[in-house]
Amino acid sequence: MTVGDLVTEFEAERGHLLAVAYRMLGSRSEAEDAVQETWLRYAGALTDPAARARVGQLRAWLTTTCSRICLDVLRSARVRREAYPGQWLPEPVVSELPTADGFAPDPAERAVRADQVGFALLVVLERLSPEQRVAFVLHDVFAVPFGTVAEVLGTTTAAARQLASRGRRAATAPDVPRHTADLAEQQRVLAAFTAAVETGELDRLVRVLAPDVVLVGDGGGHLPAGRRPILGAETVGRFLLGIYRQAGRFGGRLRARPVLVDGTLGWQLEMPYRDDRTLRMVSAYAVHEGRITGVFHQLNPEKLSGLPTLGPDDTWPPRG
């Protein structure tokens, strides 16, 4: 095969591979690196026509190769994340609100959002071992047969089933914020949330929050975000009112834009911070039965470097 043939064949699968890698790693940049490494292995292994002919389904071969790369990354990342300052949240994929076909126009963003698992589930996946996460994502999200999952993990089919089952139980544990709302319900709930925040009335805000709501913030050591989750409607409500009350002191300099965060409705915000810095934040929400069950604040600037700067029309409260 020519180099051009290899490139064409691989590019047809890039979106799928990026979606797989992002769900395994929770980082867009690490996922892109894993896909690039997959390309290098593909180009090195399948240039020979005879070797390419022995590959039955290219997508399966590429998915297996990419998954093995991700597994190695996850195993090495455990040490880094155990030493992470404070709470760890995934690097969000932020995109514009849906167009008529329900997707953002950027093909890369569209690929990552395909087979969407949502930001809340990406947070839950951090509880899993690397092997459980790979097994769960491959089988439950992308319907990869357990035989192939076992091949990726270097184990038996029975063991692969058990690993995916453990991942499934973790994803549906009682303390996991449930997210079942479609975009229309998310819009209604966040509109009520915004109105409650604007009034500053705790009782009104609490009615929008689930009794067992959890709030998680990731400052990465750069910004204060709390070292532990905040639990319970009243505690979370007081915390949120404090944030927006403080932000309100900056008057018109608080900016916000409604966006999709890994396919669910959220906000991108900017506000002045000490030392003349600008605090940038992406907020994602889990919504179930008309209430917010999870609030996720990503403030780590290292995970928000790709965000566009908000403009003068992006005022608070955010307008959808």
Tab-separated table of C-alpha atoms in Angstrom:
chain	number	residue	atom	x	y	z
A	1	MET	CA	0.000	0.000	0.000
A	2	THR	CA	1.133	3.550	-0.662
A	3	VAL	CA	1.513	6.096	2.109
A	4	GLY	CA	-1.519	7.868	0.672
A	5	ASP	CA	-3.592	4.691	0.958
A	6	LEU	CA	-2.503	4.254	4.569
A	7	VAL	CA	-3.407	7.828	5.447
A	8	THR	CA	-6.826	7.611	3.791
A	9	GLU	CA	-7.616	4.312	5.488
A	10	PHE	CA	-6.521	5.555	8.912
A	11	GLU	CA	-8.239	8.939	8.702
A	12	ALA	CA	-11.546	7.177	8.095
A	13	GLU	CA	-11.161	5.647	11.589
A	14	ARG	CA	-9.595	8.592	13.416
A	15	GLY	CA	-12.875	9.891	14.842
A	16	HIS	CA	-13.791	6.482	16.252
A	17	LEU	CA	-10.341	6.049	17.796
A	18	LEU	CA	-10.445	9.528	19.342
A	19	ALA	CA	-13.827	8.748	20.904
A	20	VAL	CA	-12.514	5.467	22.360
A	21	ALA	CA	-9.310	7.011	23.703
A	22	TYR	CA	-11.021	10.046	25.234
A	23	ARG	CA	-13.460	7.918	27.205
A	24	MET	CA	-10.652	5.737	28.469
A	25	LEU	CA	-8.309	8.566	29.416
A	26	GLY	CA	-10.565	11.507	30.283
A	27	SER	CA	-8.128	13.865	28.558
A	28	ARG	CA	-8.472	15.228	25.050
A	29	SER	CA	-4.735	15.858	24.721
A	30	GLU	CA	-3.798	12.376	25.965
A	31	ALA	CA	-6.409	10.855	23.664
A	32	GLU	CA	-4.947	12.662	20.656
A	33	ASP	CA	-1.473	11.419	21.639
A	34	ALA	CA	-2.782	7.852	21.890
A	35	VAL	CA	-4.369	8.100	18.439
A	36	GLN	CA	-1.140	9.460	16.987
A	37	GLU	CA	0.799	6.559	18.520
A	38	THR	CA	-1.786	4.204	17.006
A	39	TRP	CA	-1.081	5.748	13.603
A	40	LEU	CA	2.651	5.189	14.010
A	41	ARG	CA	2.134	1.538	14.907
A	42	TYR	CA	-0.325	1.094	12.056
A	43	ALA	CA	2.030	2.664	9.532
A	44	GLY	CA	4.907	0.563	10.796
A	45	ALA	CA	3.076	-2.762	10.962
A	46	LEU	CA	0.770	-2.747	7.945
A	47	THR	CA	2.820	-1.168	5.167
A	48	ASP	CA	3.567	-4.651	3.865
A	49	PRO	CA	0.574	-5.746	1.716
A	50	ALA	CA	0.850	-9.285	3.070
A	51	ALA	CA	0.608	-8.034	6.660
A	52	ARG	CA	-2.336	-5.802	5.745
A	53	ALA	CA	-4.086	-8.742	4.061
A	54	ARG	CA	-3.921	-10.742	7.295
A	55	VAL	CA	-5.922	-8.045	9.109
A	56	GLY	CA	-9.575	-8.968	8.786
A	57	GLN	CA	-11.284	-5.845	10.124
A	58	LEU	CA	-9.139	-2.739	10.260
A	59	ARG	CA	-11.337	-0.964	12.821
A	60	ALA	CA	-11.006	-3.904	15.202
A	61	TRP	CA	-7.219	-3.973	14.753
A	62	LEU	CA	-6.913	-0.220	15.314
A	63	THR	CA	-9.278	-0.255	18.301
A	64	THR	CA	-7.300	-3.057	19.918
A	65	THR	CA	-4.001	-1.273	19.317
A	66	CYS	CA	-5.311	2.076	20.579
A	67	SER	CA	-6.853	0.440	23.656
A	68	ARG	CA	-3.554	-1.196	24.590
A	69	ILE	CA	-1.842	2.175	24.333
A	70	CYS	CA	-4.538	3.727	26.538
A	71	LEU	CA	-4.168	0.918	29.075
A	72	ASP	CA	-0.461	1.673	29.396
A	73	VAL	CA	-1.234	5.388	29.819
A	74	LEU	CA	-3.839	4.670	32.497
A	75	ARG	CA	-1.449	2.485	34.443
A	76	SER	CA	1.220	5.172	34.454
A	77	ALA	CA	-1.314	7.922	35.155
A	78	ARG	CA	-2.450	6.318	38.416
A	79	VAL	CA	0.769	7.382	40.116
A	80	ARG	CA	0.442	10.947	38.793
A	81	ARG	CA	-3.193	11.250	39.822
A	82	GLU	CA	-2.575	9.901	43.307
A	83	ALA	CA	-0.212	12.862	43.798
A	84	TYR	CA	-2.613	15.334	42.146
A	85	PRO	CA	-3.327	18.410	44.307
A	86	GLY	CA	-6.990	18.255	45.289
A	87	GLN	CA	-9.773	16.668	43.295
A	88	TRP	CA	-9.280	15.444	39.739
A	89	LEU	CA	-11.810	16.035	36.972
A	90	PRO	CA	-11.532	15.119	33.291
A	91	GLU	CA	-10.362	17.614	30.706
A	92	PRO	CA	-13.719	18.759	29.282
A	93	VAL	CA	-14.639	18.746	25.610
A	94	VAL	CA	-16.438	22.069	25.230
A	95	SER	CA	-18.452	22.812	22.110
A	96	GLU	CA	-21.143	25.130	20.862
A	97	LEU	CA	-24.796	24.414	21.511
A	98	PRO	CA	-26.327	21.947	19.035
A	99	THR	CA	-27.048	22.853	15.465
A	100	ALA	CA	-30.015	21.458	13.594
A	101	ASP	CA	-28.503	17.977	13.400
A	102	GLY	CA	-27.761	17.920	17.126
A	103	PHE	CA	-23.981	18.147	16.845
A	104	ALA	CA	-21.372	20.865	16.932
A	105	PRO	CA	-19.882	21.661	13.526
A	106	ASP	CA	-16.288	20.739	14.460
A	107	PRO	CA	-15.704	17.170	13.178
A	108	ALA	CA	-13.218	16.398	15.970
A	109	GLU	CA	-15.700	17.485	18.634
A	110	ARG	CA	-18.443	15.556	16.887
A	111	ALA	CA	-16.310	12.403	16.945
A	112	VAL	CA	-15.594	12.677	20.657
A	113	ARG	CA	-19.275	13.237	21.414
A	114	ALA	CA	-20.411	10.202	19.443
A	115	ASP	CA	-21.525	7.343	21.727
A	116	GLN	CA	-21.644	9.963	24.466
A	117	VAL	CA	-21.189	8.798	28.041
A	118	GLY	CA	-21.427	12.267	29.566
A	119	PHE	CA	-19.159	14.201	31.912
A	120	ALA	CA	-20.665	12.718	35.072
A	121	LEU	CA	-19.829	9.183	33.974
A	122	LEU	CA	-16.308	10.227	32.985
A	123	VAL	CA	-15.875	11.370	36.583
A	124	VAL	CA	-17.144	8.025	37.872
A	125	LEU	CA	-14.771	6.112	35.604
A	126	GLU	CA	-11.890	7.523	37.651
A	127	ARG	CA	-12.920	5.128	40.425
A	128	LEU	CA	-12.093	2.126	38.285
A	129	SER	CA	-8.820	0.323	37.868
A	130	PRO	CA	-7.241	0.726	34.419
A	131	GLU	CA	-8.351	-2.796	33.480
A	132	GLN	CA	-11.939	-2.228	34.646
A	133	ARG	CA	-12.141	1.056	32.796
A	134	VAL	CA	-10.875	-0.373	29.524
A	135	ALA	CA	-13.216	-3.372	29.779
A	136	PHE	CA	-16.236	-1.210	30.616
A	137	VAL	CA	-15.611	1.376	27.888
A	138	LEU	CA	-14.880	-1.170	25.189
A	139	HIS	CA	-17.814	-3.461	25.916
A	140	ASP	CA	-20.532	-1.272	27.423
A	141	VAL	CA	-19.923	1.897	25.398
A	142	PHE	CA	-18.574	0.565	22.094
A	143	ALA	CA	-20.014	-2.981	22.093
A	144	VAL	CA	-16.634	-4.640	21.557
A	145	PRO	CA	-16.950	-8.437	22.083
A	146	PHE	CA	-15.497	-9.802	25.307
A	147	GLY	CA	-13.086	-11.979	23.330
A	148	THR	CA	-11.470	-8.857	21.894
A	149	VAL	CA	-11.557	-7.119	25.289
A	150	ALA	CA	-9.720	-10.095	26.756
A	151	GLU	CA	-7.118	-9.843	24.000
A	152	VAL	CA	-6.531	-6.163	24.804
A	153	LEU	CA	-6.151	-6.888	28.518
A	154	GLY	CA	-4.138	-10.062	28.100
A	155	THR	CA	-6.612	-12.103	30.118
A	156	THR	CA	-9.422	-14.610	29.678
A	157	THR	CA	-12.873	-13.865	28.333
A	158	ALA	CA	-14.388	-14.724	31.717
A	159	ALA	CA	-12.036	-12.316	33.474
A	160	ALA	CA	-12.861	-9.577	30.954
A	161	ARG	CA	-16.571	-10.077	31.678
A	162	GLN	CA	-15.924	-9.738	35.389
A	163	LEU	CA	-13.869	-6.570	34.944
A	164	ALA	CA	-16.624	-4.944	32.868
A	165	SER	CA	-19.223	-6.034	35.419
A	166	ARG	CA	-17.290	-4.368	38.224
A	167	GLY	CA	-17.060	-1.222	36.164
A	168	ARG	CA	-20.809	-1.341	35.519
A	169	ARG	CA	-21.568	-1.682	39.230
A	170	ALA	CA	-19.350	1.289	40.025
A	171	ALA	CA	-21.067	3.383	37.353
A	172	THR	CA	-24.495	2.663	38.862
A	173	ALA	CA	-23.555	2.815	42.556
A	174	PRO	CA	-26.025	4.650	44.844
A	175	ASP	CA	-23.630	7.551	45.441
A	176	VAL	CA	-23.071	8.245	41.737
A	177	PRO	CA	-24.828	11.415	40.454
A	178	ARG	CA	-27.494	10.210	38.050
A	179	HIS	CA	-27.835	11.924	34.690
A	180	THR	CA	-30.841	10.937	32.597
A	181	ALA	CA	-32.167	14.271	31.309
A	182	ASP	CA	-32.267	15.178	27.638
A	183	LEU	CA	-31.147	18.629	26.509
A	184	ALA	CA	-34.640	20.110	26.765
A	185	GLU	CA	-34.950	19.085	30.425
A	186	GLN	CA	-31.407	20.244	31.132
A	187	GLN	CA	-32.308	23.670	29.730
A	188	ARG	CA	-35.373	23.911	31.970
A	189	VAL	CA	-33.490	22.887	35.077
A	190	LEU	CA	-30.504	25.172	34.457
A	191	ALA	CA	-32.866	28.071	33.746
A	192	ALA	CA	-34.462	27.475	37.158
A	193	PHE	CA	-30.990	27.163	38.682
A	194	THR	CA	-29.896	30.478	37.178
A	195	ALA	CA	-33.035	32.230	38.372
A	196	ALA	CA	-32.511	30.895	41.898
A	197	VAL	CA	-28.877	32.013	41.930
A	198	GLU	CA	-29.926	35.469	40.720
A	199	THR	CA	-32.367	35.889	43.622
A	200	GLY	CA	-29.788	34.750	46.154
A	201	GLU	CA	-32.516	32.795	47.977
A	202	LEU	CA	-31.144	29.579	49.434
A	203	ASP	CA	-34.564	27.898	49.765
A	204	ARG	CA	-35.301	28.510	46.101
A	205	LEU	CA	-31.919	27.144	45.033
A	206	VAL	CA	-32.233	24.066	47.236
A	207	ARG	CA	-35.464	23.143	45.447
A	208	VAL	CA	-33.472	22.827	42.196
A	209	LEU	CA	-30.838	20.602	43.809
A	210	ALA	CA	-31.259	16.914	44.606
A	211	PRO	CA	-30.996	16.167	48.353
A	212	ASP	CA	-27.805	14.154	47.768
A	213	VAL	CA	-26.260	16.502	45.197
A	214	VAL	CA	-22.458	16.491	45.020
A	215	LEU	CA	-20.148	19.313	43.932
A	216	VAL	CA	-16.598	18.620	42.764
A	217	GLY	CA	-14.021	21.254	41.813
A	218	ASP	CA	-10.632	20.812	40.127
A	219	GLY	CA	-8.172	23.675	40.522
A	220	GLY	CA	-5.086	21.568	39.859
A	221	GLY	CA	-3.209	23.418	42.594
A	222	HIS	CA	-3.485	26.663	40.624
A	223	LEU	CA	-6.790	27.862	42.089
A	224	PRO	CA	-8.693	27.028	45.288
A	225	ALA	CA	-11.295	24.357	44.574
A	226	GLY	CA	-11.571	22.252	47.728
A	227	ARG	CA	-9.824	18.989	48.487
A	228	ARG	CA	-13.027	17.010	48.991
A	229	PRO	CA	-16.473	16.908	47.361
A	230	ILE	CA	-19.223	19.057	48.876
A	231	LEU	CA	-22.340	17.016	49.658
A	232	GLY	CA	-26.004	17.830	50.265
A	233	ALA	CA	-28.420	20.377	48.834
A	234	GLU	CA	-28.137	23.027	51.544
A	235	THR	CA	-24.332	22.850	51.813
A	236	VAL	CA	-23.870	22.910	48.045
A	237	GLY	CA	-26.469	25.693	47.754
A	238	ARG	CA	-24.670	27.909	50.264
A	239	PHE	CA	-21.365	27.300	48.523
A	240	LEU	CA	-22.762	28.179	45.091
A	241	LEU	CA	-24.484	31.328	46.311
A	242	GLY	CA	-21.186	32.408	47.846
A	243	ILE	CA	-19.377	31.924	44.533
A	244	TYR	CA	-21.891	33.879	42.482
A	245	ARG	CA	-22.290	36.559	45.154
A	246	GLN	CA	-18.547	37.115	45.043
A	247	ALA	CA	-18.576	37.112	41.247
A	248	GLY	CA	-21.419	39.627	41.270
A	249	ARG	CA	-19.147	42.165	42.958
A	250	PHE	CA	-17.356	42.502	39.644
A	251	GLY	CA	-20.525	43.806	38.020
A	252	GLY	CA	-20.539	43.477	34.252
A	253	ARG	CA	-17.116	41.843	34.207
A	254	LEU	CA	-18.565	38.395	34.898
A	255	ARG	CA	-18.991	36.677	31.538
A	256	ALA	CA	-20.762	33.418	30.762
A	257	ARG	CA	-21.755	31.380	27.744
A	258	PRO	CA	-23.971	28.266	27.629
A	259	VAL	CA	-22.042	25.410	26.019
A	260	LEU	CA	-22.051	21.672	25.719
A	261	VAL	CA	-19.619	19.926	28.060
A	262	ASP	CA	-19.098	16.396	26.771
A	263	GLY	CA	-22.556	16.550	25.266
A	264	THR	CA	-24.423	17.891	28.298
A	265	LEU	CA	-25.502	21.459	28.937
A	266	GLY	CA	-23.082	23.570	30.964
A	267	TRP	CA	-21.430	26.965	31.172
A	268	GLN	CA	-18.140	28.533	30.272
A	269	LEU	CA	-17.402	31.434	32.619
A	270	GLU	CA	-14.769	34.130	33.084
A	271	MET	CA	-14.359	36.573	35.961
A	272	PRO	CA	-11.593	38.788	37.358
A	273	TYR	CA	-9.380	37.200	39.987
A	274	ARG	CA	-6.664	38.388	42.302
A	275	ASP	CA	-3.343	39.623	40.879
A	276	ASP	CA	-5.176	40.875	37.766
A	277	ARG	CA	-5.648	37.321	36.571
A	278	THR	CA	-8.789	36.083	34.844
A	279	LEU	CA	-10.434	33.060	36.403
A	280	ARG	CA	-11.796	30.738	33.737
A	281	MET	CA	-14.156	27.926	34.608
A	282	VAL	CA	-16.220	25.292	32.854
A	283	SER	CA	-19.231	24.050	34.811
A	284	ALA	CA	-20.934	20.777	33.961
A	285	TYR	CA	-24.104	19.376	35.508
A	286	ALA	CA	-25.806	16.039	35.984
A	287	VAL	CA	-29.615	16.244	35.929
A	288	HIS	CA	-32.125	13.591	36.964
A	289	GLU	CA	-35.892	13.874	37.519
A	290	GLY	CA	-35.915	17.657	37.323
A	291	ARG	CA	-33.080	18.308	39.767
A	292	ILE	CA	-29.333	18.764	39.640
A	293	THR	CA	-27.555	15.736	41.085
A	294	GLY	CA	-23.964	16.734	40.300
A	295	VAL	CA	-22.046	19.979	39.794
A	296	PHE	CA	-18.540	19.811	38.322
A	297	HIS	CA	-16.298	22.879	38.217
A	298	GLN	CA	-13.161	22.619	36.103
A	299	LEU	CA	-10.831	25.530	36.951
A	300	ASN	CA	-7.422	24.022	36.238
A	301	PRO	CA	-5.975	26.320	33.522
A	302	GLU	CA	-3.876	23.449	32.170
A	303	LYS	CA	-7.108	21.648	31.227
A	304	LEU	CA	-8.799	24.730	29.756
A	305	SER	CA	-6.065	26.033	27.461
A	306	GLY	CA	-8.049	25.368	24.284
A	307	LEU	CA	-11.091	27.428	25.223
A	308	PRO	CA	-11.971	30.511	23.164
A	309	THR	CA	-12.018	33.827	24.999
A	310	LEU	CA	-15.484	35.046	25.869
A	311	GLY	CA	-16.683	38.270	24.272
A	312	PRO	CA	-18.734	41.299	25.384
A	313	ASP	CA	-21.991	39.608	24.351
A	314	ASP	CA	-21.356	36.707	26.738
A	315	THR	CA	-22.944	38.328	29.762
A	316	TRP	CA	-24.309	36.937	33.001
A	317	PRO	CA	-26.785	35.305	33.258
A	318	PRO	CA	-25.859	33.134	30.261
A	319	ARG	CA	-28.301	33.265	27.370
A	320	GLY	CA	-29.029	30.052	25.453
